[in-house]
mmCIF file of C-alpha atoms and ligand atoms in Angstrom:
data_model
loop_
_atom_site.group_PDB
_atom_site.id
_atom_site.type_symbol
_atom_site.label_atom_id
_atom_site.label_comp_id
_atom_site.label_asym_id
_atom_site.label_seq_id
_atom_site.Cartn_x
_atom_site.Cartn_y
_atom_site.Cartn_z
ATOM 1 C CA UNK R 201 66.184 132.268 108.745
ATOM 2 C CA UNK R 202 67.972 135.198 110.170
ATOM 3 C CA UNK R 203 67.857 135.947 114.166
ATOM 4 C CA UNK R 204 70.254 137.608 115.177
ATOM 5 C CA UNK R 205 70.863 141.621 115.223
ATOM 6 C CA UNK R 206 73.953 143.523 116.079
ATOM 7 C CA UNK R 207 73.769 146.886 116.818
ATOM 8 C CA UNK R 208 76.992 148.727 117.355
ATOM 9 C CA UNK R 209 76.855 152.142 119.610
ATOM 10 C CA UNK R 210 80.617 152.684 120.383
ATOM 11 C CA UNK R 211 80.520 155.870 118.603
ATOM 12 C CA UNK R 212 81.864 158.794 120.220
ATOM 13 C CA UNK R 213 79.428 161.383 119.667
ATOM 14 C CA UNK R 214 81.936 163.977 119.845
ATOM 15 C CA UNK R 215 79.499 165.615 117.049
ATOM 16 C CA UNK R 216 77.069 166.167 119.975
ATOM 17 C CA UNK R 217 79.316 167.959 123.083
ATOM 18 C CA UNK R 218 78.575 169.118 125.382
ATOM 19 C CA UNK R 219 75.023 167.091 124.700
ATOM 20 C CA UNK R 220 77.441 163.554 125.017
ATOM 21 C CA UNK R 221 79.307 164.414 127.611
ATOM 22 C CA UNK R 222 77.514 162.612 130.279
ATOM 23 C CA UNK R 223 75.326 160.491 128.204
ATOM 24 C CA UNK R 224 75.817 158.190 125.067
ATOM 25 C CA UNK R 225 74.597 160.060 121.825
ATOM 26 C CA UNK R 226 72.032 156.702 121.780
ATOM 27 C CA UNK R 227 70.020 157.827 124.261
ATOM 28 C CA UNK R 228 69.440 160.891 123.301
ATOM 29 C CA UNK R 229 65.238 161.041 123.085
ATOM 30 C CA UNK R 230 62.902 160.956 120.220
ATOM 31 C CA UNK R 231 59.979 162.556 121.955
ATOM 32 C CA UNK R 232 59.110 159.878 124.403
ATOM 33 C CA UNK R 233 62.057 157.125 123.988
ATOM 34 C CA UNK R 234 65.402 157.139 123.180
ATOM 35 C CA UNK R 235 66.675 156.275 120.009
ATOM 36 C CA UNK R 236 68.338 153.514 120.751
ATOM 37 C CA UNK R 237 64.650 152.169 122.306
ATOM 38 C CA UNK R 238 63.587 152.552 118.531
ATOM 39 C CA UNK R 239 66.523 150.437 116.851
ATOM 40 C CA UNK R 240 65.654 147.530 119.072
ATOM 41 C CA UNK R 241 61.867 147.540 118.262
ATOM 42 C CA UNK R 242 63.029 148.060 114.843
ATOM 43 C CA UNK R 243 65.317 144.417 115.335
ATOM 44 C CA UNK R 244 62.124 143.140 117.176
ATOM 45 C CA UNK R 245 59.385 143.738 114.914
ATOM 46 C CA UNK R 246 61.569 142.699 112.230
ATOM 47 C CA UNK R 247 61.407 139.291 113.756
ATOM 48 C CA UNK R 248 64.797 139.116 115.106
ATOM 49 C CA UNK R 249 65.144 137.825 118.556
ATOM 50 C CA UNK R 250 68.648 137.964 119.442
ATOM 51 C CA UNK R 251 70.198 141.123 119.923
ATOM 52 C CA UNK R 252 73.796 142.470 120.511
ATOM 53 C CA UNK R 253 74.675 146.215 121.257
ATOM 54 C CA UNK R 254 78.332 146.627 120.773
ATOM 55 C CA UNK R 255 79.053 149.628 123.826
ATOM 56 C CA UNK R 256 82.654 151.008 124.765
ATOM 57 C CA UNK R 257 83.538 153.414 127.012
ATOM 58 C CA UNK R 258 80.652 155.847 128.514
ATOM 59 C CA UNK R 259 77.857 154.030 127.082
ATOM 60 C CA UNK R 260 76.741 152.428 130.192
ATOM 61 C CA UNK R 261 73.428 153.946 130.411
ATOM 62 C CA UNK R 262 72.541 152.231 127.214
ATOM 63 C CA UNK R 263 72.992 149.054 129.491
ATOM 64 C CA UNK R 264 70.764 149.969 132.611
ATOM 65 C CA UNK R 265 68.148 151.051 130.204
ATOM 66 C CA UNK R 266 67.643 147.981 129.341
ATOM 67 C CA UNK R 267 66.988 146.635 132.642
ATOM 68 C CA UNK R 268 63.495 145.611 134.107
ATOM 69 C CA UNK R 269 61.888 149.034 136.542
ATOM 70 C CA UNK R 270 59.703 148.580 138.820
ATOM 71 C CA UNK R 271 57.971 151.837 137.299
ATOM 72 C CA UNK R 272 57.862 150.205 133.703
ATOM 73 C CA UNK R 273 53.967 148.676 134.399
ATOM 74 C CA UNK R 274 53.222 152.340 135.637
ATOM 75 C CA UNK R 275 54.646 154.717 133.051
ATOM 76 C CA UNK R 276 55.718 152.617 129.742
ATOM 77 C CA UNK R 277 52.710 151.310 126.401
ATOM 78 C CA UNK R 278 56.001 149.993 125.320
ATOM 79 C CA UNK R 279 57.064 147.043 128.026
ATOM 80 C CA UNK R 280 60.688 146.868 127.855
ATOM 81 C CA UNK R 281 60.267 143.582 130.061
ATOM 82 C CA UNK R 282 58.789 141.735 126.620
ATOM 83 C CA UNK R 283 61.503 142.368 124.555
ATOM 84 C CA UNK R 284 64.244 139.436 123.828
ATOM 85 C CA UNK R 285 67.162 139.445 126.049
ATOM 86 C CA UNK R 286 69.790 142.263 124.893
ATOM 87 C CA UNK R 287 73.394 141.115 125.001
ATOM 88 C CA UNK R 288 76.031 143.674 125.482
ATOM 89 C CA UNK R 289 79.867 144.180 124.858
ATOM 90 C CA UNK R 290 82.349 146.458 124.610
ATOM 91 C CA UNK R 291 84.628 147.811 122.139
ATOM 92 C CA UNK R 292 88.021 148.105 123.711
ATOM 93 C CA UNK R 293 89.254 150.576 121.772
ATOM 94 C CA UNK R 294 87.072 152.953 119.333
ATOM 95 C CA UNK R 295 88.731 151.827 116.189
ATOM 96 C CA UNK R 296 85.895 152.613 113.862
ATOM 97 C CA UNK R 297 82.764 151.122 113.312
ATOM 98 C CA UNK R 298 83.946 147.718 111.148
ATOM 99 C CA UNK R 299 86.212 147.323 114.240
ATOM 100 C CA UNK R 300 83.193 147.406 116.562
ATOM 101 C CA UNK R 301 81.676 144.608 114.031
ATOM 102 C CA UNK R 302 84.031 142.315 114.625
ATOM 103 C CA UNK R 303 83.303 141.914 118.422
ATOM 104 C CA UNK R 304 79.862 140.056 117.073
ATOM 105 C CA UNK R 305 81.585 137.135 115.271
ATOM 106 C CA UNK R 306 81.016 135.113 118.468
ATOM 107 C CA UNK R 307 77.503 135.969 118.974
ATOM 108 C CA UNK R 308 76.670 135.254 115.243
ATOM 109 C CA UNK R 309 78.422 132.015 115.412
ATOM 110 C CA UNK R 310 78.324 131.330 111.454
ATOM 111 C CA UNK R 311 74.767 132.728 110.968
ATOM 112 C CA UNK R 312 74.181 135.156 108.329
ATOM 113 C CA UNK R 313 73.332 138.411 110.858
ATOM 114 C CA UNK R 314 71.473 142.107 110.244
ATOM 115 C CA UNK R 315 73.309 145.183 111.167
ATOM 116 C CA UNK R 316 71.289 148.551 112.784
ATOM 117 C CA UNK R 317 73.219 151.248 113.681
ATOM 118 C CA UNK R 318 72.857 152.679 116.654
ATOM 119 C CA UNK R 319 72.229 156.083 115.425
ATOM 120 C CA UNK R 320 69.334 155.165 113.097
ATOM 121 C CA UNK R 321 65.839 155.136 113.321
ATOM 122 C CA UNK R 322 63.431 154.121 110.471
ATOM 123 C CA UNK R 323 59.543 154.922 109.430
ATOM 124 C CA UNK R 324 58.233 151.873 106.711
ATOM 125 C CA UNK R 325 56.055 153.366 104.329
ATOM 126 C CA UNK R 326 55.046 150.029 103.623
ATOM 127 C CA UNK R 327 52.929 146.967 105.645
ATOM 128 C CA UNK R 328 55.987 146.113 106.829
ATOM 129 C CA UNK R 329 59.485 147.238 108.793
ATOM 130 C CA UNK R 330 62.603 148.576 106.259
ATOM 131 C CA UNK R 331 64.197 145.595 107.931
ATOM 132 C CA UNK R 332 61.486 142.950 107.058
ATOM 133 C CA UNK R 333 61.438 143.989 103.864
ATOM 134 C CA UNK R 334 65.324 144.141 103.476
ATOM 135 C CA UNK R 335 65.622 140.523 104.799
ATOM 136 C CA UNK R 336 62.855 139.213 102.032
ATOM 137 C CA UNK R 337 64.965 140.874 99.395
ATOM 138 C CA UNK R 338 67.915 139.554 100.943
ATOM 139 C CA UNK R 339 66.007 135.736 100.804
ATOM 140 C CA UNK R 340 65.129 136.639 96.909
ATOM 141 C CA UNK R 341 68.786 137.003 96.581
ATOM 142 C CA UNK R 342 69.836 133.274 97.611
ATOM 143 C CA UNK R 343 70.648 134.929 101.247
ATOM 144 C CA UNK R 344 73.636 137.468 99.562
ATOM 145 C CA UNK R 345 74.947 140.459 101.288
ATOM 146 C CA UNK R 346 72.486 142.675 101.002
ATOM 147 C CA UNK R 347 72.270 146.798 101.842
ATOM 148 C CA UNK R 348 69.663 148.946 102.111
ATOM 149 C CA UNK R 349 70.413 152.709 100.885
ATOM 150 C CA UNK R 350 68.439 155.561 99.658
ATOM 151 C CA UNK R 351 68.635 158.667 97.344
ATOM 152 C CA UNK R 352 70.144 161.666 99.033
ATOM 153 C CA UNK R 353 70.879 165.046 97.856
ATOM 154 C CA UNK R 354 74.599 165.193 95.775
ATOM 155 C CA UNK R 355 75.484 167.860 98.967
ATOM 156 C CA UNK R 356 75.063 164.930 101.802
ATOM 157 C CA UNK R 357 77.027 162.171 99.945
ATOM 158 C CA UNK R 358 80.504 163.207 102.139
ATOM 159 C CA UNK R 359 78.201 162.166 105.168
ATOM 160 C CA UNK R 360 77.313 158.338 103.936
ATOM 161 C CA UNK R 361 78.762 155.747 102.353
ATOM 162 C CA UNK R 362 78.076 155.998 98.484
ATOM 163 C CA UNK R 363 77.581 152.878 96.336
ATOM 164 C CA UNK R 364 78.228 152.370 92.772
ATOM 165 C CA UNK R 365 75.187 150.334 91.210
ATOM 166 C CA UNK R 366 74.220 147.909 88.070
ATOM 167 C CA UNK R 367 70.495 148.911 88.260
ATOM 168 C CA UNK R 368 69.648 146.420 85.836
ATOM 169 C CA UNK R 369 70.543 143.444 88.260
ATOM 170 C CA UNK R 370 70.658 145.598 92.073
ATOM 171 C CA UNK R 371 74.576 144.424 92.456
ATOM 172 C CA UNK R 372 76.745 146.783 94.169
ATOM 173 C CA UNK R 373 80.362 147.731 91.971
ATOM 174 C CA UNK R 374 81.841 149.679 94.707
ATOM 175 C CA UNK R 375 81.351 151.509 97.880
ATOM 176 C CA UNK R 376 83.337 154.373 98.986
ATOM 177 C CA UNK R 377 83.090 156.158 102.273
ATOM 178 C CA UNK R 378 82.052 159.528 102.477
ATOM 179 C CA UNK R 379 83.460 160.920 99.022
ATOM 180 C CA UNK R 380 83.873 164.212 97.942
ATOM 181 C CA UNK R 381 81.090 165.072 95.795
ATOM 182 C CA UNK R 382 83.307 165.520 92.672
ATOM 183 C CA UNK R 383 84.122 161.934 93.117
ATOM 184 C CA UNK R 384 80.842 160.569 94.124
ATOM 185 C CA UNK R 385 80.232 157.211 92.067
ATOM 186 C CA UNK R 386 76.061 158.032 93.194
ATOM 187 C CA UNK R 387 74.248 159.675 95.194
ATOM 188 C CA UNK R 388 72.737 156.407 96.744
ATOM 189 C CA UNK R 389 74.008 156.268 100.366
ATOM 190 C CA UNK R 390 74.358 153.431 102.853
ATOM 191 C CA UNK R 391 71.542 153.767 105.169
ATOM 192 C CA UNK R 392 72.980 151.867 108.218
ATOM 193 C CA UNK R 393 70.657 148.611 107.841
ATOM 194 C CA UNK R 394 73.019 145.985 106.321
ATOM 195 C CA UNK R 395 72.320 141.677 106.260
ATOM 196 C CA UNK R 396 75.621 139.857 106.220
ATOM 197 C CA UNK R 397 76.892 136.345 105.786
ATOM 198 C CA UNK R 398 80.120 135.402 108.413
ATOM 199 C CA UNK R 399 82.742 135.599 105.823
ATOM 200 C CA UNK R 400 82.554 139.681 106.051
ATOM 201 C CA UNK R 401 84.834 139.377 109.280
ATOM 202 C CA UNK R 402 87.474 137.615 107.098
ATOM 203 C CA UNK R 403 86.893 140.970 105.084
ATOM 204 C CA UNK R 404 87.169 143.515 108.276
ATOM 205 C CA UNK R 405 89.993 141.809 109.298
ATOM 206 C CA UNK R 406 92.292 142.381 106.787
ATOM 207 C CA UNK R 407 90.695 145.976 106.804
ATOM 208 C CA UNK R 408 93.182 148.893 106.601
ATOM 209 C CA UNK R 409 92.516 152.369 108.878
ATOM 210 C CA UNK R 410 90.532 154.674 106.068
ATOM 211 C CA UNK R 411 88.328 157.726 106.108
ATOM 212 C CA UNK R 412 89.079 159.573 109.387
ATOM 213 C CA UNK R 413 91.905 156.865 109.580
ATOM 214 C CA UNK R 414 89.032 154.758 111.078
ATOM 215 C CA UNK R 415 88.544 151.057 110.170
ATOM 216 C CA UNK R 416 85.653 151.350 107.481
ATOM 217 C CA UNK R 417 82.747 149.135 107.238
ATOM 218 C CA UNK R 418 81.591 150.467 103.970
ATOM 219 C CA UNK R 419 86.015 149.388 103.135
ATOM 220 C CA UNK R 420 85.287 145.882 103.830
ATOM 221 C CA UNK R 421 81.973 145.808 102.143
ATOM 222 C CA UNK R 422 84.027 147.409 99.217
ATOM 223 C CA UNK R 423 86.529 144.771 99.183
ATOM 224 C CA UNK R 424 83.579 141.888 99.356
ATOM 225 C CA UNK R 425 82.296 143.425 96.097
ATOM 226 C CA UNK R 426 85.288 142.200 94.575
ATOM 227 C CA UNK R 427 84.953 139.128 95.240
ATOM 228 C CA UNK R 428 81.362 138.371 95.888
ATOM 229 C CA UNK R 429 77.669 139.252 94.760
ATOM 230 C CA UNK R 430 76.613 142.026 97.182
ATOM 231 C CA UNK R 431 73.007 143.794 96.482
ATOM 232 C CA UNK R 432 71.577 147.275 97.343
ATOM 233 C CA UNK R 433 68.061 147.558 98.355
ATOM 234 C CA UNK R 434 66.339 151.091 98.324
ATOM 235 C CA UNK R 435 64.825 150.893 101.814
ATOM 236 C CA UNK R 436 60.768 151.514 102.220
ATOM 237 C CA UNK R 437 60.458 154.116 104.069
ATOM 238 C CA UNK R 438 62.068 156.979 106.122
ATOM 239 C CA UNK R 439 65.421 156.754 107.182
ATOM 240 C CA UNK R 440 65.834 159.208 110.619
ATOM 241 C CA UNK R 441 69.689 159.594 111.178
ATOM 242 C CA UNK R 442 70.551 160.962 114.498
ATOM 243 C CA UNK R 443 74.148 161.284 114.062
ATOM 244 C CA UNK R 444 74.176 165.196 114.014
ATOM 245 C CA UNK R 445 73.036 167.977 115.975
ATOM 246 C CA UNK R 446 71.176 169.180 113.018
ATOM 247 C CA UNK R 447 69.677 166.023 111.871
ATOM 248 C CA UNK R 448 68.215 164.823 115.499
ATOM 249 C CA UNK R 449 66.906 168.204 115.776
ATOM 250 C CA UNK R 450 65.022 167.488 112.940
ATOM 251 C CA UNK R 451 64.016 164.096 113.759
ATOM 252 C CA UNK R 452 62.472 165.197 116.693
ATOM 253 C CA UNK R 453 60.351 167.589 115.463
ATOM 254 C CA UNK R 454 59.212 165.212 113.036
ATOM 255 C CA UNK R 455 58.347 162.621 115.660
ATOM 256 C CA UNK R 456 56.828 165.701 117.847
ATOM 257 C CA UNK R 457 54.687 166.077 114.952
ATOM 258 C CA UNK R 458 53.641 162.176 114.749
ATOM 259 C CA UNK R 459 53.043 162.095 118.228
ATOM 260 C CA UNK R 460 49.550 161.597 119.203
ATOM 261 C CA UNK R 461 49.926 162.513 122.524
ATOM 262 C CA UNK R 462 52.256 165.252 122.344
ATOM 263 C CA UNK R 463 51.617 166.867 118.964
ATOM 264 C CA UNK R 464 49.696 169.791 120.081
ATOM 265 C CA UNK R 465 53.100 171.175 122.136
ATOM 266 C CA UNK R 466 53.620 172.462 118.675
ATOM 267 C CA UNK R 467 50.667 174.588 117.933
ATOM 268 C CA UNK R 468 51.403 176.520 120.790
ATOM 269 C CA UNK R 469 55.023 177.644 120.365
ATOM 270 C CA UNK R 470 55.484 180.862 119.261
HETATM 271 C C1 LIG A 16 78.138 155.232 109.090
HETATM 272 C C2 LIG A 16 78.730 154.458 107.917
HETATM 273 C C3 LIG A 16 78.276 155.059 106.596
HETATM 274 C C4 LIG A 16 76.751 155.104 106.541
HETATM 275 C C5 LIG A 16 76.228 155.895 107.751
HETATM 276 C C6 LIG A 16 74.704 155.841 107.804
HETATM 277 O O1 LIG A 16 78.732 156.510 109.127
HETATM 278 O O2 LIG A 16 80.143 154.477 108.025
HETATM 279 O O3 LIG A 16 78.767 154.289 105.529
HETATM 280 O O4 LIG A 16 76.338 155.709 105.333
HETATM 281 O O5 LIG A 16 76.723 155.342 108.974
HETATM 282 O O6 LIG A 16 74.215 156.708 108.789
HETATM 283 P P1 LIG A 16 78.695 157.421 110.489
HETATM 284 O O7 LIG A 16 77.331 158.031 110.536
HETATM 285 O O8 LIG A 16 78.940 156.508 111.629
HETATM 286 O O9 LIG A 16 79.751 158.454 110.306
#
């Protein structure tokens, strides 16, 4: 059974100044919450109950917002006080995000372990979360790597990490970070929801700096593929991905437009 969630926010969000100056491109709102409020229900309702955000330097706001208000009863439907405790740490250094992976190995502790970015926020189309479903695929694949991606347009595919596929049996070839599109092997991109067993640590660590001379998670996952079954999943539902200007701008007016409560704001802009 998987229980454990780690959800790295070390980013710097340098695509967002002046916006992330002051505050962590994570809490950034959707409406009513901020997204990083969303990625832990998203963990929660997925049935996971012990959750890691990996922080680094500026991101300590992500930390107090976690913490119990006295206001909470007064102003919040959504208690933070019943979620699972939240553990924290930081990245020392912002070395990329398979760096920031690494500083889970002791919270997983051997257990296989989901990944949610940070950045990501998802809408099931289905009965149940993207991550529920992604971890029943994952236990129809004898408990494999397993990562959910979706179609996007051929001019995205140098924002994502693009996977090579056998259709036939949902195995992964190869994964490349954010190719050109001449190069593309797909257009099916990483989403940012990943299941993992320990021994991709053994894979980050040997890891070599790649796109943006970061250390690459999609580079490990590429190197596991070699060596291992890993499967893609196309996720069931709506993938929000807040990790440009453009695209949080969207996926706010999108949840504006969801929003029970505040829906109507729209109507009357002119
Ligand atoms: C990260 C991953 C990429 C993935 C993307 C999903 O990129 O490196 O493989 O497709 O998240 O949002 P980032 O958005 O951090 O540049």
């Amino acid at each position: 059974m998987i229980r454990k969630a780690i959800i790295p926010a070390a980013g710097s969000g340098s695509r967002f100044y002046p916006l992330t100056r002051a505050q962590p491109k994570e809490m950034l709102p959707l409406v009513d919450k901020p997204v990083i409020h969303y990625v832990v229900e998203e963990a929660v309702n997925s049935g996971l109950d012990e959750i890691l955000i990996i922080v680094g330097a500026g991101k300590e706001a992500i930390i107090n917002y976690f913490d119990k208000h006295k206001l909470d009863d007064k102003y919040m439907n959504d208690d933070i006080k019943n979620l699972p405790d939240i553990y924290f740490i930081r990245q020392k250094e912002q070395l990329g995000l398979a760096d920031s992976i690494k500083y889970g190995k002791k919270f997983t502790d051997g257990e296989d372990f989901v990944v949610l970015l940070g950045d990501t926020v998802y809408k099931s189309t289905g009965k149940n979360t993207v991550t529920s479903e992604l971890i029943n695929d994952y236990n129809k694949h004898n408990k494999k790597t397993i990562i959910g991606l979706e179609n996007v347009n051929k001019n995205l595919v140098n924002h994502y990490g693009i996977v090579s596929i056998n259709m036939d049996t949902s195995t992964i070839i190869s994964a490349v970070e954010k190719p050109d599109v001449h190069i593309a092997p797909s257009n099916l991109a990483i989403t940012g929801t990943y299941i993992f067993n320990d021994n991709i640590y053994e894979y980050i660590n040997n890891l070599k700096p790649g796109k943006n001379n970061e250390l690459q998670l999609t580079d490990a996952i590429n190197m596991l593929c070699l060596n291992d079954t890993v499967y893609g999943s196309i996720i069931n539902g709506h993938r929000y991905d807040i990790g440009t200007m453009d695209l949080w701008l969207k996926s706010f007016l999108i949840f504006l437009k969801d929003n029970t409560k505040y829906s109507y704001i729209l109507e009357t802009v002119r």
